[in-house]
Amino acid sequence: MSNPRIEVDLSKIRHNTQTAVQALHARGISVTAVTKAVCGHPAIAQAMLDGGATGLAESRLSNVKRLRKAGQLCPITLIRTPMLSQVDEVVQVCDASYNTEIAVITALATAAIRHDCVHNVILMVEMGDNREGIMPADLGAMAQRVVDLPGVALKGIGANFACLTGVAPDAAAMEALSSLTSEVEGQCGPFLQTVSGGNSANLPWAFSGNPTGRVNDLRLGEAILLGVDPVSGGRINGMHTDAFSLVAEVIEANNRSVPLFQSSVALRLLAPRDDEPTRLILALGHQDTDILGLLMPVGTMLIGATSDHLVIGTTQATMSVGSEVRFQMTYSALMRAMAAPDIKISMLHDRQIPRGRNADEPRKHLEIV
Ligand SMILES: *Cc1c(COP(=O)(O)O)cnc(C)c1O
């Protein structure tokens, strides 16, 4: 096995997705699986679909193209507003996109007509996270402009919570989103098929027993990949938190006594003592992941890291050069590690013939990739 590597247990991702899908189904909400943290990895995306997600959502067009290239035919929504410079590709590989800017929507419409298709638009509403979104007061007018534009169809509205500000949505905010849905329908006509209520931070609301109103979709990444509620950091009942492990290899193991003139607090941990930990260097660094997002295994402690070296202390006498150390990761560590060119990704419990990848089917999405 090559190191460093990420081991991905696809059966745990299928299970986590299934757990969310079943619980939300009872509340009239479907799951759109967000693949950005795994860079649109095709096998991981397929595991989420196998767990019952109705479609995929991505923030980067490059990841959508990766999925299409692997033969993924399911609905894919771009959840970061498209760049003007990418609209032609967006209408070819994405079934829908989240939008906040009329200039982009107009360009998408023109591109869709050029490519002889209709692109679905979901308007993102600002509900308090202060990241992206149209102000609620402006939503009706914007929706009307989308309805009037040939080449695009108004598919729904969406909101995002707890990303920039970390504030989880409350029942009042979710009710407001439902009311906006009906208002927009009253103002400009079409039934809004999708009302996407938010991300993993919405799960406590969705499970709370509050009425779900018109909200019929959530976009879940962290919850089903890591089994964690992003706001509390706690494990979600019934989910696995160890679908991903980052494995790194020891390249130096020694018991050097650190000279006392070293002033660093971390280094003082290594001043000679009876239970002095062994100091290990692992071939992993800031260039590979968010080091502070690595959960230290029992009996080890983080001493420090540089671009390519991770220094830890361990009380486990069995560790030597060539040993492997296994870490669980936070979302931030996971997304950086998944994107790191030197980290190999190895799949456990892959399915032999994934659904939705029929090689004989015509693939309209594959033309440009
Ligand atoms: C990243 C993202 C999500 C998924 O967030 P998680 O916390 O991973 O569930 C959903 N919606 C949008 C718009 C996003 O950018």
mmCIF file of C-alpha atoms and ligand atoms in Angstrom:
data_model
loop_
_atom_site.group_PDB
_atom_site.id
_atom_site.type_symbol
_atom_site.label_atom_id
_atom_site.label_comp_id
_atom_site.label_asym_id
_atom_site.label_seq_id
_atom_site.Cartn_x
_atom_site.Cartn_y
_atom_site.Cartn_z
ATOM 1 C CA MET A 1 0.000 0.000 0.000
ATOM 2 C CA SER A 2 1.366 3.391 -0.850
ATOM 3 C CA ASN A 3 1.495 6.253 1.632
ATOM 4 C CA PRO A 4 0.133 8.666 2.470
ATOM 5 C CA ARG A 5 -3.309 7.375 1.541
ATOM 6 C CA ILE A 6 -6.955 7.902 2.357
ATOM 7 C CA GLU A 7 -8.933 4.740 2.941
ATOM 8 C CA VAL A 8 -12.583 5.185 2.088
ATOM 9 C CA ASP A 9 -15.109 2.673 3.359
ATOM 10 C CA LEU A 10 -17.874 3.007 0.802
ATOM 11 C CA SER A 11 -20.238 0.764 2.764
ATOM 12 C CA LYS A 12 -20.168 3.304 5.625
ATOM 13 C CA ILE A 13 -20.973 6.148 3.231
ATOM 14 C CA ARG A 14 -23.856 4.116 1.768
ATOM 15 C CA HIS A 15 -25.073 3.451 5.312
ATOM 16 C CA ASN A 16 -24.826 7.093 6.422
ATOM 17 C CA THR A 17 -26.670 8.263 3.332
ATOM 18 C CA GLN A 18 -29.373 5.646 3.808
ATOM 19 C CA THR A 19 -29.789 6.697 7.434
ATOM 20 C CA ALA A 20 -30.319 10.347 6.443
ATOM 21 C CA VAL A 21 -32.514 9.467 3.461
ATOM 22 C CA GLN A 22 -34.835 7.289 5.537
ATOM 23 C CA ALA A 23 -35.196 9.775 8.377
ATOM 24 C CA LEU A 24 -35.797 12.684 5.998
ATOM 25 C CA HIS A 25 -38.170 10.735 3.757
ATOM 26 C CA ALA A 26 -40.552 10.543 6.695
ATOM 27 C CA ARG A 27 -40.465 14.353 6.758
ATOM 28 C CA GLY A 28 -41.096 14.802 3.031
ATOM 29 C CA ILE A 29 -37.502 15.808 2.284
ATOM 30 C CA SER A 30 -35.154 14.268 -0.268
ATOM 31 C CA VAL A 31 -31.359 14.230 -0.068
ATOM 32 C CA THR A 32 -29.086 15.794 -2.655
ATOM 33 C CA ALA A 33 -25.564 14.549 -1.946
ATOM 34 C CA VAL A 34 -22.794 17.146 -1.997
ATOM 35 C CA THR A 35 -19.512 15.814 -3.384
ATOM 36 C CA LYS A 36 -17.271 18.899 -3.207
ATOM 37 C CA ALA A 37 -15.322 17.687 -0.157
ATOM 38 C CA VAL A 38 -14.314 14.584 -2.099
ATOM 39 C CA CYS A 39 -13.619 16.522 -5.322
ATOM 40 C CA GLY A 40 -16.460 14.764 -7.111
ATOM 41 C CA HIS A 41 -14.852 11.343 -6.633
ATOM 42 C CA PRO A 42 -16.981 9.055 -8.831
ATOM 43 C CA ALA A 43 -17.060 5.971 -6.564
ATOM 44 C CA ILE A 44 -17.884 8.017 -3.462
ATOM 45 C CA ALA A 45 -20.630 9.865 -5.349
ATOM 46 C CA GLN A 46 -22.026 6.523 -6.477
ATOM 47 C CA ALA A 47 -22.040 5.261 -2.873
ATOM 48 C CA MET A 48 -24.143 8.286 -1.905
ATOM 49 C CA LEU A 49 -26.564 7.577 -4.761
ATOM 50 C CA ASP A 50 -26.697 3.906 -3.783
ATOM 51 C CA GLY A 51 -27.673 5.065 -0.290
ATOM 52 C CA GLY A 52 -30.713 6.800 -1.767
ATOM 53 C CA ALA A 53 -29.627 10.350 -2.630
ATOM 54 C CA THR A 54 -31.772 11.607 -5.513
ATOM 55 C CA GLY A 55 -28.982 13.556 -7.178
ATOM 56 C CA LEU A 56 -25.586 15.157 -6.709
ATOM 57 C CA ALA A 57 -24.513 18.720 -6.027
ATOM 58 C CA GLU A 58 -21.077 20.202 -6.677
ATOM 59 C CA SER A 59 -19.550 23.625 -6.242
ATOM 60 C CA ARG A 60 -16.854 23.209 -8.922
ATOM 61 C CA LEU A 61 -17.420 22.569 -12.601
ATOM 62 C CA SER A 62 -14.154 20.594 -12.812
ATOM 63 C CA ASN A 63 -15.593 18.078 -10.346
ATOM 64 C CA VAL A 64 -18.849 17.831 -12.305
ATOM 65 C CA LYS A 65 -16.825 17.082 -15.426
ATOM 66 C CA ARG A 66 -14.919 14.399 -13.546
ATOM 67 C CA LEU A 67 -18.228 12.748 -12.592
ATOM 68 C CA ARG A 68 -19.578 12.906 -16.150
ATOM 69 C CA LYS A 69 -16.320 11.541 -17.541
ATOM 70 C CA ALA A 70 -16.716 8.534 -15.231
ATOM 71 C CA GLY A 71 -20.137 7.950 -16.779
ATOM 72 C CA GLN A 72 -22.319 9.425 -14.033
ATOM 73 C CA LEU A 73 -25.706 10.246 -15.596
ATOM 74 C CA CYS A 74 -27.697 11.311 -12.514
ATOM 75 C CA PRO A 75 -28.958 14.895 -12.071
ATOM 76 C CA ILE A 76 -26.082 17.162 -11.014
ATOM 77 C CA THR A 77 -26.639 20.678 -9.709
ATOM 78 C CA LEU A 78 -23.937 23.313 -9.522
ATOM 79 C CA ILE A 79 -24.388 24.839 -6.052
ATOM 80 C CA ARG A 80 -21.918 27.675 -6.419
ATOM 81 C CA THR A 81 -23.175 30.346 -8.774
ATOM 82 C CA PRO A 82 -21.559 29.739 -12.183
ATOM 83 C CA MET A 83 -18.713 31.914 -13.410
ATOM 84 C CA LEU A 84 -19.687 33.937 -16.462
ATOM 85 C CA SER A 85 -16.707 32.398 -18.228
ATOM 86 C CA GLN A 86 -18.096 28.871 -17.724
ATOM 87 C CA VAL A 87 -21.742 29.118 -18.767
ATOM 88 C CA ASP A 88 -21.349 27.098 -21.968
ATOM 89 C CA GLU A 89 -19.926 24.127 -20.120
ATOM 90 C CA VAL A 90 -22.392 24.530 -17.243
ATOM 91 C CA VAL A 91 -25.445 24.084 -19.458
ATOM 92 C CA GLN A 92 -23.874 21.016 -21.060
ATOM 93 C CA VAL A 93 -22.867 19.077 -17.944
ATOM 94 C CA CYS A 94 -25.180 20.357 -15.186
ATOM 95 C CA ASP A 95 -28.932 19.834 -15.049
ATOM 96 C CA ALA A 96 -29.397 22.895 -12.873
ATOM 97 C CA SER A 97 -27.432 25.597 -11.106
ATOM 98 C CA TYR A 98 -27.864 27.856 -8.100
ATOM 99 C CA ASN A 99 -27.950 31.497 -9.073
ATOM 100 C CA THR A 100 -27.964 34.961 -7.560
ATOM 101 C CA GLU A 101 -26.919 37.231 -10.479
ATOM 102 C CA ILE A 102 -29.126 38.188 -13.419
ATOM 103 C CA ALA A 103 -26.052 38.677 -15.643
ATOM 104 C CA VAL A 104 -25.120 35.024 -15.113
ATOM 105 C CA ILE A 105 -28.686 33.781 -15.590
ATOM 106 C CA THR A 106 -28.970 35.725 -18.849
ATOM 107 C CA ALA A 107 -25.695 34.238 -20.070
ATOM 108 C CA LEU A 108 -26.844 30.734 -19.070
ATOM 109 C CA ALA A 109 -30.064 31.283 -21.047
ATOM 110 C CA THR A 110 -28.149 32.352 -24.151
ATOM 111 C CA ALA A 111 -25.788 29.386 -23.785
ATOM 112 C CA ALA A 112 -28.702 26.969 -23.303
ATOM 113 C CA ILE A 113 -30.344 28.202 -26.505
ATOM 114 C CA ARG A 114 -27.015 27.833 -28.290
ATOM 115 C CA HIS A 115 -26.785 24.236 -27.096
ATOM 116 C CA ASP A 116 -30.441 23.503 -27.733
ATOM 117 C CA CYS A 117 -31.397 22.769 -24.150
ATOM 118 C CA VAL A 118 -33.218 24.355 -21.227
ATOM 119 C CA HIS A 119 -31.176 25.011 -18.096
ATOM 120 C CA ASN A 120 -32.855 24.796 -14.695
ATOM 121 C CA VAL A 121 -32.284 27.700 -12.339
ATOM 122 C CA ILE A 122 -32.612 27.593 -8.580
ATOM 123 C CA LEU A 123 -32.529 31.033 -7.008
ATOM 124 C CA MET A 124 -30.527 31.283 -3.818
ATOM 125 C CA VAL A 125 -32.102 33.464 -1.134
ATOM 126 C CA GLU A 126 -30.171 35.233 1.619
ATOM 127 C CA MET A 127 -31.699 34.041 4.886
ATOM 128 C CA GLY A 128 -29.078 35.229 7.351
ATOM 129 C CA ASP A 129 -25.822 33.404 6.640
ATOM 130 C CA ASN A 130 -24.510 36.476 4.821
ATOM 131 C CA ARG A 131 -22.766 34.468 2.135
ATOM 132 C CA GLU A 132 -24.623 34.152 -1.175
ATOM 133 C CA GLY A 133 -28.199 34.974 -1.981
ATOM 134 C CA ILE A 134 -30.800 37.357 -3.291
ATOM 135 C CA MET A 135 -32.434 39.532 -0.630
ATOM 136 C CA PRO A 136 -35.948 38.181 0.089
ATOM 137 C CA ALA A 137 -37.491 41.521 -0.932
ATOM 138 C CA ASP A 138 -35.914 41.227 -4.401
ATOM 139 C CA LEU A 139 -36.735 37.560 -4.961
ATOM 140 C CA GLY A 140 -40.124 37.985 -6.666
ATOM 141 C CA ALA A 141 -38.788 40.388 -9.293
ATOM 142 C CA MET A 142 -35.778 38.176 -9.997
ATOM 143 C CA ALA A 143 -38.000 35.092 -10.279
ATOM 144 C CA GLN A 144 -40.177 36.936 -12.802
ATOM 145 C CA ARG A 145 -37.127 37.756 -14.939
ATOM 146 C CA VAL A 146 -36.095 34.090 -14.951
ATOM 147 C CA VAL A 147 -39.603 33.014 -15.926
ATOM 148 C CA ASP A 148 -39.584 35.516 -18.816
ATOM 149 C CA LEU A 149 -36.210 34.352 -20.189
ATOM 150 C CA PRO A 150 -36.251 31.654 -22.879
ATOM 151 C CA GLY A 151 -33.511 29.046 -22.367
ATOM 152 C CA VAL A 152 -33.888 28.816 -18.596
ATOM 153 C CA ALA A 153 -36.628 27.421 -16.359
ATOM 154 C CA LEU A 154 -37.276 28.443 -12.770
ATOM 155 C CA LYS A 155 -36.987 25.151 -10.906
ATOM 156 C CA GLY A 156 -37.003 26.359 -7.338
ATOM 157 C CA ILE A 157 -35.405 28.339 -4.571
ATOM 158 C CA GLY A 158 -32.818 27.502 -1.964
ATOM 159 C CA ALA A 159 -31.102 28.853 1.110
ATOM 160 C CA ASN A 160 -27.855 28.174 2.866
ATOM 161 C CA PHE A 161 -27.121 28.389 6.578
ATOM 162 C CA ALA A 162 -24.198 28.097 8.954
ATOM 163 C CA CYS A 163 -21.422 28.339 6.372
ATOM 164 C CA LEU A 164 -19.998 31.813 6.768
ATOM 165 C CA THR A 165 -21.477 32.730 10.130
ATOM 166 C CA GLY A 166 -21.860 29.282 11.690
ATOM 167 C CA VAL A 167 -25.392 30.062 12.858
ATOM 168 C CA ALA A 168 -27.760 27.095 12.462
ATOM 169 C CA PRO A 169 -31.196 27.762 11.005
ATOM 170 C CA ASP A 170 -34.108 28.021 13.430
ATOM 171 C CA ALA A 171 -37.753 27.159 12.878
ATOM 172 C CA ALA A 172 -38.627 30.787 12.124
ATOM 173 C CA ALA A 173 -36.046 31.070 9.324
ATOM 174 C CA MET A 174 -37.277 27.833 7.777
ATOM 175 C CA GLU A 175 -40.887 28.979 7.978
ATOM 176 C CA ALA A 176 -39.882 32.212 6.275
ATOM 177 C CA LEU A 177 -38.348 30.206 3.425
ATOM 178 C CA SER A 178 -41.613 28.281 3.000
ATOM 179 C CA SER A 179 -43.639 31.511 2.940
ATOM 180 C CA LEU A 180 -41.296 32.985 0.334
ATOM 181 C CA THR A 181 -41.937 29.937 -1.845
ATOM 182 C CA SER A 182 -45.667 30.552 -1.891
ATOM 183 C CA GLU A 183 -45.167 34.288 -2.398
ATOM 184 C CA VAL A 184 -42.956 33.761 -5.442
ATOM 185 C CA GLU A 185 -45.454 31.302 -6.896
ATOM 186 C CA GLY A 186 -48.225 33.844 -6.358
ATOM 187 C CA GLN A 187 -46.172 36.577 -8.007
ATOM 188 C CA CYS A 188 -44.872 34.870 -11.105
ATOM 189 C CA GLY A 189 -46.861 31.737 -11.738
ATOM 190 C CA PRO A 190 -44.911 28.479 -11.935
ATOM 191 C CA PHE A 191 -44.969 25.838 -9.237
ATOM 192 C CA LEU A 192 -41.574 25.713 -7.546
ATOM 193 C CA GLN A 193 -40.551 22.090 -7.743
ATOM 194 C CA THR A 194 -37.506 22.304 -5.478
ATOM 195 C CA VAL A 195 -37.264 24.131 -2.179
ATOM 196 C CA SER A 196 -33.782 23.320 -0.946
ATOM 197 C CA GLY A 197 -33.604 24.183 2.721
ATOM 198 C CA GLY A 198 -29.874 24.065 3.355
ATOM 199 C CA ASN A 199 -26.951 21.813 4.240
ATOM 200 C CA SER A 200 -25.958 19.391 6.999
ATOM 201 C CA ALA A 201 -26.509 22.147 9.583
ATOM 202 C CA ASN A 202 -30.251 21.828 8.861
ATOM 203 C CA LEU A 203 -30.520 18.263 10.150
ATOM 204 C CA PRO A 204 -31.312 19.202 13.775
ATOM 205 C CA TRP A 205 -34.158 21.374 12.421
ATOM 206 C CA ALA A 206 -35.336 18.623 10.072
ATOM 207 C CA PHE A 207 -35.392 16.038 12.876
ATOM 208 C CA SER A 208 -36.869 18.395 15.462
ATOM 209 C CA GLY A 209 -40.514 17.741 14.670
ATOM 210 C CA ASN A 210 -41.104 21.328 13.517
ATOM 211 C CA PRO A 211 -43.289 21.481 10.415
ATOM 212 C CA THR A 212 -41.119 21.200 7.310
ATOM 213 C CA GLY A 213 -43.507 23.355 5.263
ATOM 214 C CA ARG A 214 -42.551 23.592 1.602
ATOM 215 C CA VAL A 215 -38.939 22.505 2.147
ATOM 216 C CA ASN A 216 -38.498 19.269 0.189
ATOM 217 C CA ASP A 217 -34.734 18.944 -0.278
ATOM 218 C CA LEU A 218 -31.529 19.219 1.750
ATOM 219 C CA ARG A 219 -28.002 19.271 0.350
ATOM 220 C CA LEU A 220 -25.862 17.014 2.519
ATOM 221 C CA GLY A 221 -22.101 16.618 2.444
ATOM 222 C CA GLU A 222 -20.456 16.522 5.856
ATOM 223 C CA ALA A 223 -23.299 14.657 7.578
ATOM 224 C CA ILE A 224 -23.208 11.663 5.273
ATOM 225 C CA LEU A 225 -19.460 11.606 4.648
ATOM 226 C CA LEU A 226 -18.334 12.055 8.245
ATOM 227 C CA GLY A 227 -21.494 11.341 10.271
ATOM 228 C CA VAL A 228 -21.017 14.656 12.051
ATOM 229 C CA ASP A 229 -23.305 17.648 12.734
ATOM 230 C CA PRO A 230 -21.214 20.603 11.541
ATOM 231 C CA VAL A 231 -22.608 23.028 14.115
ATOM 232 C CA SER A 232 -22.179 20.964 17.289
ATOM 233 C CA GLY A 233 -19.357 18.782 15.971
ATOM 234 C CA GLY A 234 -21.159 15.804 17.514
ATOM 235 C CA ARG A 235 -21.785 12.400 15.963
ATOM 236 C CA ILE A 236 -25.181 11.958 14.304
ATOM 237 C CA ASN A 237 -27.139 9.069 15.791
ATOM 238 C CA GLY A 238 -26.784 5.879 13.807
ATOM 239 C CA MET A 239 -24.014 7.153 11.546
ATOM 240 C CA HIS A 240 -20.385 6.118 11.095
ATOM 241 C CA THR A 241 -17.744 8.776 11.740
ATOM 242 C CA ASP A 242 -14.898 6.689 10.353
ATOM 243 C CA ALA A 243 -15.744 6.220 6.687
ATOM 244 C CA PHE A 244 -12.451 8.002 5.916
ATOM 245 C CA SER A 245 -9.008 7.380 7.420
ATOM 246 C CA LEU A 246 -5.812 9.161 6.526
ATOM 247 C CA VAL A 247 -2.815 6.844 6.785
ATOM 248 C CA ALA A 248 0.692 8.307 7.023
ATOM 249 C CA GLU A 249 4.062 6.603 7.348
ATOM 250 C CA VAL A 250 6.753 7.094 9.974
ATOM 251 C CA ILE A 251 10.064 8.207 8.447
ATOM 252 C CA GLU A 252 11.993 8.900 11.670
ATOM 253 C CA ALA A 253 11.543 7.534 15.187
ATOM 254 C CA ASN A 254 13.835 8.606 17.987
ATOM 255 C CA ASN A 255 14.000 9.445 21.642
ATOM 256 C CA ARG A 256 16.021 12.577 21.378
ATOM 257 C CA SER A 257 16.008 14.688 24.479
ATOM 258 C CA VAL A 258 15.033 18.142 23.519
ATOM 259 C CA PRO A 259 17.510 20.705 24.886
ATOM 260 C CA LEU A 260 15.865 22.750 27.612
ATOM 261 C CA PHE A 261 16.827 26.041 25.977
ATOM 262 C CA GLN A 262 14.182 25.284 23.374
ATOM 263 C CA SER A 263 11.441 27.642 24.396
ATOM 264 C CA SER A 264 8.507 26.123 22.516
ATOM 265 C CA VAL A 265 5.792 24.829 24.813
ATOM 266 C CA ALA A 266 5.222 21.881 22.529
ATOM 267 C CA LEU A 267 8.866 20.907 22.605
ATOM 268 C CA ARG A 268 8.989 21.068 26.389
ATOM 269 C CA LEU A 269 6.558 18.181 26.359
ATOM 270 C CA LEU A 270 9.537 16.153 25.284
ATOM 271 C CA ALA A 271 11.840 17.055 28.161
ATOM 272 C CA PRO A 272 13.194 13.743 29.539
ATOM 273 C CA ARG A 273 10.730 12.016 31.850
ATOM 274 C CA ASP A 274 10.071 8.431 32.825
ATOM 275 C CA ASP A 275 7.110 8.160 30.501
ATOM 276 C CA GLU A 276 8.846 10.153 27.829
ATOM 277 C CA PRO A 277 7.023 9.747 24.540
ATOM 278 C CA THR A 278 8.795 8.677 21.406
ATOM 279 C CA ARG A 279 9.043 11.411 18.853
ATOM 280 C CA LEU A 280 7.952 10.359 15.396
ATOM 281 C CA ILE A 281 8.213 12.138 12.080
ATOM 282 C CA LEU A 282 5.578 11.242 9.507
ATOM 283 C CA ALA A 283 5.734 11.979 5.796
ATOM 284 C CA LEU A 284 2.771 14.360 5.734
ATOM 285 C CA GLY A 285 2.496 18.115 6.080
ATOM 286 C CA HIS A 286 0.550 21.310 5.625
ATOM 287 C CA GLN A 287 0.709 20.832 1.878
ATOM 288 C CA ASP A 288 -1.371 17.665 2.211
ATOM 289 C CA THR A 289 -4.106 18.518 4.677
ATOM 290 C CA ASP A 290 -5.337 20.730 7.512
ATOM 291 C CA ILE A 291 -3.052 19.345 10.219
ATOM 292 C CA LEU A 292 -5.191 20.786 13.034
ATOM 293 C CA GLY A 293 -8.123 18.819 11.584
ATOM 294 C CA LEU A 294 -6.405 15.466 12.233
ATOM 295 C CA LEU A 295 -7.774 13.610 15.238
ATOM 296 C CA MET A 296 -4.761 12.193 17.083
ATOM 297 C CA PRO A 297 -4.957 8.456 17.761
ATOM 298 C CA VAL A 298 -5.067 7.363 21.420
ATOM 299 C CA GLY A 299 -1.607 7.627 23.011
ATOM 300 C CA THR A 300 -0.306 10.202 20.546
ATOM 301 C CA MET A 301 -0.078 13.973 20.588
ATOM 302 C CA LEU A 302 0.568 16.588 17.961
ATOM 303 C CA ILE A 303 3.927 18.315 18.393
ATOM 304 C CA GLY A 304 3.966 20.342 15.214
ATOM 305 C CA ALA A 305 4.063 20.313 11.457
ATOM 306 C CA THR A 306 5.792 21.967 8.527
ATOM 307 C CA SER A 307 4.964 21.799 4.842
ATOM 308 C CA ASP A 308 6.102 18.175 4.526
ATOM 309 C CA HIS A 309 6.810 16.841 8.044
ATOM 310 C CA LEU A 310 4.356 15.966 10.779
ATOM 311 C CA VAL A 311 5.927 15.564 14.225
ATOM 312 C CA ILE A 312 3.973 13.645 16.841
ATOM 313 C CA GLY A 313 4.752 12.125 20.223
ATOM 314 C CA THR A 314 3.616 8.620 21.038
ATOM 315 C CA THR A 315 3.648 6.368 24.063
ATOM 316 C CA GLN A 316 3.177 3.298 21.871
ATOM 317 C CA ALA A 317 6.516 1.503 21.939
ATOM 318 C CA THR A 318 5.692 -0.477 18.814
ATOM 319 C CA MET A 319 5.998 2.461 16.434
ATOM 320 C CA SER A 320 9.129 2.479 14.298
ATOM 321 C CA VAL A 321 10.317 3.583 10.869
ATOM 322 C CA GLY A 322 7.860 2.267 8.294
ATOM 323 C CA SER A 323 4.940 2.065 10.750
ATOM 324 C CA GLU A 324 1.632 3.465 9.634
ATOM 325 C CA VAL A 325 -0.353 5.937 11.730
ATOM 326 C CA ARG A 326 -4.066 6.278 11.070
ATOM 327 C CA PHE A 327 -6.010 9.496 11.604
ATOM 328 C CA GLN A 328 -9.653 10.410 11.429
ATOM 329 C CA MET A 329 -10.250 13.808 9.822
ATOM 330 C CA THR A 330 -12.500 16.807 10.216
ATOM 331 C CA TYR A 331 -14.306 18.119 7.122
ATOM 332 C CA SER A 332 -11.595 20.698 6.553
ATOM 333 C CA ALA A 333 -8.800 18.098 6.754
ATOM 334 C CA LEU A 334 -10.798 15.725 4.534
ATOM 335 C CA MET A 335 -11.428 18.192 1.730
ATOM 336 C CA ARG A 336 -7.799 19.257 1.567
ATOM 337 C CA ALA A 337 -6.486 15.706 1.741
ATOM 338 C CA MET A 338 -8.871 14.576 -1.014
ATOM 339 C CA ALA A 339 -7.462 17.321 -3.248
ATOM 340 C CA ALA A 340 -3.790 16.669 -2.434
ATOM 341 C CA PRO A 341 -1.909 15.232 -5.402
ATOM 342 C CA ASP A 342 0.434 13.092 -3.277
ATOM 343 C CA ILE A 343 -2.297 11.279 -1.358
ATOM 344 C CA LYS A 344 -3.562 8.043 -2.876
ATOM 345 C CA ILE A 345 -7.219 7.180 -2.424
ATOM 346 C CA SER A 346 -8.067 3.577 -1.758
ATOM 347 C CA MET A 347 -11.606 2.202 -1.743
ATOM 348 C CA LEU A 348 -12.955 -0.460 0.589
ATOM 349 C CA HIS A 349 -16.213 -2.302 -0.157
ATOM 350 C CA ASP A 350 -16.635 -0.932 -3.659
ATOM 351 C CA ARG A 351 -19.472 -2.415 -5.666
ATOM 352 C CA GLN A 352 -18.559 -4.273 -8.817
ATOM 353 C CA ILE A 353 -21.226 -2.905 -11.174
ATOM 354 C CA PRO A 354 -22.348 0.476 -9.888
ATOM 355 C CA ARG A 355 -25.857 1.553 -10.806
ATOM 356 C CA GLY A 356 -26.329 4.321 -13.340
ATOM 357 C CA ARG A 357 -23.196 3.608 -15.316
ATOM 358 C CA ASN A 358 -24.501 1.698 -18.266
ATOM 359 C CA ALA A 359 -21.732 1.936 -20.809
ATOM 360 C CA ASP A 360 -24.130 1.337 -23.709
ATOM 361 C CA GLU A 361 -26.421 4.253 -22.952
ATOM 362 C CA PRO A 362 -26.009 7.375 -25.033
ATOM 363 C CA ARG A 363 -24.230 10.015 -22.968
ATOM 364 C CA LYS A 364 -25.257 13.479 -23.945
ATOM 365 C CA HIS A 365 -23.203 14.811 -21.068
ATOM 366 C CA LEU A 366 -19.953 13.365 -22.277
ATOM 367 C CA GLU A 367 -19.453 15.347 -25.427
ATOM 368 C CA ILE A 368 -17.261 18.077 -24.063
ATOM 369 C CA VAL A 369 -15.249 16.301 -21.417
HETATM 370 C C1 LIG B 1 -20.941 23.001 0.798
HETATM 371 C C2 LIG B 1 -22.348 23.272 0.546
HETATM 372 C C3 LIG B 1 -23.331 22.379 0.994
HETATM 373 C C4 LIG B 1 -23.007 21.139 1.802
HETATM 374 O O1 LIG B 1 -22.597 21.472 3.082
HETATM 375 P P1 LIG B 1 -22.355 20.351 4.197
HETATM 376 O O2 LIG B 1 -22.148 21.117 5.447
HETATM 377 O O3 LIG B 1 -21.179 19.587 3.769
HETATM 378 O O4 LIG B 1 -23.587 19.521 4.237
HETATM 379 C C5 LIG B 1 -24.645 22.680 0.696
HETATM 380 N N1 LIG B 1 -24.979 23.781 0.006
HETATM 381 C C6 LIG B 1 -24.071 24.669 -0.440
HETATM 382 C C7 LIG B 1 -24.520 25.865 -1.196
HETATM 383 C C8 LIG B 1 -22.730 24.449 -0.178
HETATM 384 O O5 LIG B 1 -21.816 25.326 -0.614
#
